[in-house]
PDB file of C-alpha atoms in Angstrom:
ATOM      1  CA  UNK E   7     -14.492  22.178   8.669  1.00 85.00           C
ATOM      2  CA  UNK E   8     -14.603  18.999  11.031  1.00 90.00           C
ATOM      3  CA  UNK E   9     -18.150  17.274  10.558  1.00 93.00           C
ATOM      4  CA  UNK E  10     -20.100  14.004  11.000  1.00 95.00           C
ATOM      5  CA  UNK E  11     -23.145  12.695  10.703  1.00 95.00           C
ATOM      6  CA  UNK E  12     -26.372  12.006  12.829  1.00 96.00           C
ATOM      7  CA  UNK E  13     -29.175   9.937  12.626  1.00 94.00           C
ATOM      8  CA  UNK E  14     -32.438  12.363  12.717  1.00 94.00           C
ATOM      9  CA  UNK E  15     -34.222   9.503  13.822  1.00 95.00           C
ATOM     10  CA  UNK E  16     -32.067   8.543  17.136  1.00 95.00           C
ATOM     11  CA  UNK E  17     -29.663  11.695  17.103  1.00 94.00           C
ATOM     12  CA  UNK E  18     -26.901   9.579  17.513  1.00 95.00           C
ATOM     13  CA  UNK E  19     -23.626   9.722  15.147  1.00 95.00           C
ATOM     14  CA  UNK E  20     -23.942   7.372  12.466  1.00 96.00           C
ATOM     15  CA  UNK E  21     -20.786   4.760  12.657  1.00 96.00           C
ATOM     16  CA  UNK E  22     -17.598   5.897  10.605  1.00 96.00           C
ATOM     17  CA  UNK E  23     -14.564   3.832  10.731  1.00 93.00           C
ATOM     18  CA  UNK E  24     -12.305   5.594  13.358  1.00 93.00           C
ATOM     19  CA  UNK E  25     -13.618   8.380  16.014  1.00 92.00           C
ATOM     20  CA  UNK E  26     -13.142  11.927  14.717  1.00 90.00           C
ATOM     21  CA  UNK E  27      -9.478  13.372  15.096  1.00 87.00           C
ATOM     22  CA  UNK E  28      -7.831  10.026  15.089  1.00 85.00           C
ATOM     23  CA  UNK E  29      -5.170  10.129  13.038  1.00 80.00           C
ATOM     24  CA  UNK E  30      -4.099   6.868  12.593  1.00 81.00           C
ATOM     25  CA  UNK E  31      -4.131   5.415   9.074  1.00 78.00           C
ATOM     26  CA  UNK E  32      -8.280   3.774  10.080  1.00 86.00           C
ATOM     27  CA  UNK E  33      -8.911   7.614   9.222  1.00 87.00           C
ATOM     28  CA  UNK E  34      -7.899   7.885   5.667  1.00 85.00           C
ATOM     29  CA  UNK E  35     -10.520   8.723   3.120  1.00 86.00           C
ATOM     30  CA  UNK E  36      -9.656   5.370   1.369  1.00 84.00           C
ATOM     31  CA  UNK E  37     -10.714   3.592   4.157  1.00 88.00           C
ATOM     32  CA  UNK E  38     -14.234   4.956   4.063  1.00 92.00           C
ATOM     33  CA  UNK E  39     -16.875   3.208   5.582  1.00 95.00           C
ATOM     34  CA  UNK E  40     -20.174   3.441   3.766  1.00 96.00           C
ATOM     35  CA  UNK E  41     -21.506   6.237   6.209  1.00 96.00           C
ATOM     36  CA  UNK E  42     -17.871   8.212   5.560  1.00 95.00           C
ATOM     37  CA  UNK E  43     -18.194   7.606   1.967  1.00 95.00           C
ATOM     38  CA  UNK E  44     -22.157   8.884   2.096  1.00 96.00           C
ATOM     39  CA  UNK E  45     -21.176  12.358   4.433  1.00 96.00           C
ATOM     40  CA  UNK E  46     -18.149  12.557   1.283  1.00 93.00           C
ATOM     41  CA  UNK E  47     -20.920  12.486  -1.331  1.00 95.00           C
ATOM     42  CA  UNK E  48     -22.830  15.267   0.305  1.00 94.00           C
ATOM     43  CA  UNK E  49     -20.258  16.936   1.292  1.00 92.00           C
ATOM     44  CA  UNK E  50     -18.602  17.063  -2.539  1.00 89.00           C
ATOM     45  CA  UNK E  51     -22.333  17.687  -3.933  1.00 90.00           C
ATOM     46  CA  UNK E  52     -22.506  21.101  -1.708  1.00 89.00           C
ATOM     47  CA  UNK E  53     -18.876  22.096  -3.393  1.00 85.00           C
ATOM     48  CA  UNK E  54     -16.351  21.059  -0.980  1.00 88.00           C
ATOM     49  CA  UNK E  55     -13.396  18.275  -1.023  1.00 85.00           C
ATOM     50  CA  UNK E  56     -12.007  15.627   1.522  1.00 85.00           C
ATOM     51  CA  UNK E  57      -8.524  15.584   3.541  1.00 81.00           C
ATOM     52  CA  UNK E  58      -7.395  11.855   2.231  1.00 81.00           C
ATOM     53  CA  UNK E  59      -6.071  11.383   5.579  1.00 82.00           C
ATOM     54  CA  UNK E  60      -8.681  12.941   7.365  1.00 88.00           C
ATOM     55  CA  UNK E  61     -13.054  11.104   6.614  1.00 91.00           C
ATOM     56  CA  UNK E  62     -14.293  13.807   8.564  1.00 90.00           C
ATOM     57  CA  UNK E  63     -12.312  17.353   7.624  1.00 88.00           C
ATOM     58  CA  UNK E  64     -14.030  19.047   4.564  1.00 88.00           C
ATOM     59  CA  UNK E  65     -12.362  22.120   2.879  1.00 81.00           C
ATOM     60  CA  UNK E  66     -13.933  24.723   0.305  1.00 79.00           C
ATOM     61  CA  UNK E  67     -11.428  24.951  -2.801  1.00 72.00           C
ATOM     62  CA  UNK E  68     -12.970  27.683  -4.298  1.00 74.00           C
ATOM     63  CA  UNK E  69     -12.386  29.932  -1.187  1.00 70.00           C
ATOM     64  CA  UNK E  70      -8.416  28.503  -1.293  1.00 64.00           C
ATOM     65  CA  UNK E  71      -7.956  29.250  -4.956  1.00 68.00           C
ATOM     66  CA  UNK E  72      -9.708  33.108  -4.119  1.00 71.00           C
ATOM     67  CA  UNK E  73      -7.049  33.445  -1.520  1.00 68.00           C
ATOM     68  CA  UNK E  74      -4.144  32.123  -3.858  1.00 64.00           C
ATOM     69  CA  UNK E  75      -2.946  29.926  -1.514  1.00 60.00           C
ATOM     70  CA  UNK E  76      -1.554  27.786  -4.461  1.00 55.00           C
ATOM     71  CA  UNK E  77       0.844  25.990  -2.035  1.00 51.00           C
ATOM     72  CA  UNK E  78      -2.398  23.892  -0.571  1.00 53.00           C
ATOM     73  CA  UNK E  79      -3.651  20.911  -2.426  1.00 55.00           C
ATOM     74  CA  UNK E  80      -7.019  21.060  -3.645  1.00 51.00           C
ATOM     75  CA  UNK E  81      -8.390  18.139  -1.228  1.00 53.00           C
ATOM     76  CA  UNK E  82      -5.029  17.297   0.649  1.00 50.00           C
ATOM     77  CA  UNK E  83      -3.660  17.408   3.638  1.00 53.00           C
ATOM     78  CA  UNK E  84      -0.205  18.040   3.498  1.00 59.00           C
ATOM     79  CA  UNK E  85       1.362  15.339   5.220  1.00 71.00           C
ATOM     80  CA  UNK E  86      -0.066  11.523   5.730  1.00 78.00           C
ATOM     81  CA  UNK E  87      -0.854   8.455   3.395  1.00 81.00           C
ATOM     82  CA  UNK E  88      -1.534   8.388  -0.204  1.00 81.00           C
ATOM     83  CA  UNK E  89      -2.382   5.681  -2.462  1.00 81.00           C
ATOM     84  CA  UNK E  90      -2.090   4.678  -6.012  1.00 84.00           C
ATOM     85  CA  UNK E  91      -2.234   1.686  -8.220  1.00 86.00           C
ATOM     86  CA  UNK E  92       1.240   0.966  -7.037  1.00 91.00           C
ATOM     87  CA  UNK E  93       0.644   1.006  -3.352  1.00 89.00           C
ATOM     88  CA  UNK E  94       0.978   3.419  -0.292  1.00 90.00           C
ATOM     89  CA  UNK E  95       3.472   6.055   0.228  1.00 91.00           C
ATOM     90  CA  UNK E  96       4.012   8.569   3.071  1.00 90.00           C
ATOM     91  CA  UNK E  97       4.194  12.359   2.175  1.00 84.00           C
ATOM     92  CA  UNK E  98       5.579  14.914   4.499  1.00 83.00           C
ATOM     93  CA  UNK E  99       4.947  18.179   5.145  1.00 70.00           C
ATOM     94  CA  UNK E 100       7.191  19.679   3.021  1.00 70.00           C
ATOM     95  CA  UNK E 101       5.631  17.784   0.125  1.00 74.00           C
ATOM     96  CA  UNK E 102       8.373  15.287   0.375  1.00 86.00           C
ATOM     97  CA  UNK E 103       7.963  11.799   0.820  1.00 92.00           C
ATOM     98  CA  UNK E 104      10.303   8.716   2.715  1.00 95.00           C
ATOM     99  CA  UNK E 105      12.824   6.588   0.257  1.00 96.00           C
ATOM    100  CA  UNK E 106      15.181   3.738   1.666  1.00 97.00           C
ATOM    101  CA  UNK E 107      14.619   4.076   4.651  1.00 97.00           C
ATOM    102  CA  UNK E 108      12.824   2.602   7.928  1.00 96.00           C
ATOM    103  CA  UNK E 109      10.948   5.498  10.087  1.00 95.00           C
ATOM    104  CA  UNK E 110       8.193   4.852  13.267  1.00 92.00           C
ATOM    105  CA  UNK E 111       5.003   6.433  11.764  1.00 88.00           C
ATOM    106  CA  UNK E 112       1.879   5.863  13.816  1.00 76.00           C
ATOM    107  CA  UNK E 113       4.301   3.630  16.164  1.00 83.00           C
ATOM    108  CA  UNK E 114       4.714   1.397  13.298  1.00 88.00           C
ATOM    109  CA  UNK E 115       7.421   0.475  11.708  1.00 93.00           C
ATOM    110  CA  UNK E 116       7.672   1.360   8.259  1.00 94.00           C
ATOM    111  CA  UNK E 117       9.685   0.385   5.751  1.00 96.00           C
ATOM    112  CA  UNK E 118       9.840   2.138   2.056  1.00 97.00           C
ATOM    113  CA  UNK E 119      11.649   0.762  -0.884  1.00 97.00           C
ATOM    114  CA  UNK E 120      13.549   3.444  -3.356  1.00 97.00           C
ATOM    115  CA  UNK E 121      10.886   4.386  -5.332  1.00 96.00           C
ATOM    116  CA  UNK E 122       9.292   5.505  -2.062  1.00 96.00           C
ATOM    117  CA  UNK E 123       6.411   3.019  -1.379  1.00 96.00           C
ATOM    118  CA  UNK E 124       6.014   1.335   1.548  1.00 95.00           C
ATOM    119  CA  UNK E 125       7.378  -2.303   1.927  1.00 95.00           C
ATOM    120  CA  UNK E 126       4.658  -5.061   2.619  1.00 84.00           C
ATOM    121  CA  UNK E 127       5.988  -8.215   4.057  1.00 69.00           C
TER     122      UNK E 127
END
């Protein structure tokens, strides 16, 4: 499910980092604002995970597991950014993800090394 959230005070959408269904990389999860990061909290508290590349797409795990649709990550899209302690890589659909090479993601040029992480110059 796609969600935000709203002031009850003004009824206006409370700030988040990018507009909903951006996709550009302002959208990831790791790039929460603190109202993204405070919809994540209650969303997570009611049972449900985050899309890493998506702050405002919530899914409900328990419901994917009951279908056996093993093939989904619990929490992940299946292509976009991810992050570790060694930096950001780019995984496809297919689960795969970009070595040596230089690709146009986002229409940016991006460059990843052989271990698959992207090259910051």
């Amino acid at each position: 499910m796609d969600l935000t959230l709203v002031s009850t005070a003004s009824e206006e959408e409370l700030e988040m980092q990018s507009d909903m269904h951006d996709l550009s990389w302002y959208s990831i999860s790791a790039r929460n604002n603190e109202n993204a990061d405070l919809l994540a909290f209650y969303m997570k508290g009611a049972g449900y995970n985050g899309l890493s590349s998506e702050w405002w797409h919530f899914q409900d795990d328990e419901t994917r597991d009951q279908l056996q649709l093993g093939y989904l990550e619990a929490g992940v899209s299946p292509e976009g950014w991810k992050k570790d302690e060694l930096g950001w890589k780019y995984r496809l659909a297919d689960g795969s993800y970009y070595y040596v090479v230089t690709v146009m993601i986002e229409k940016k040029e991006c460059t990843f090394n052989e271990a698959g992480y992207l090259v910051v110059e």
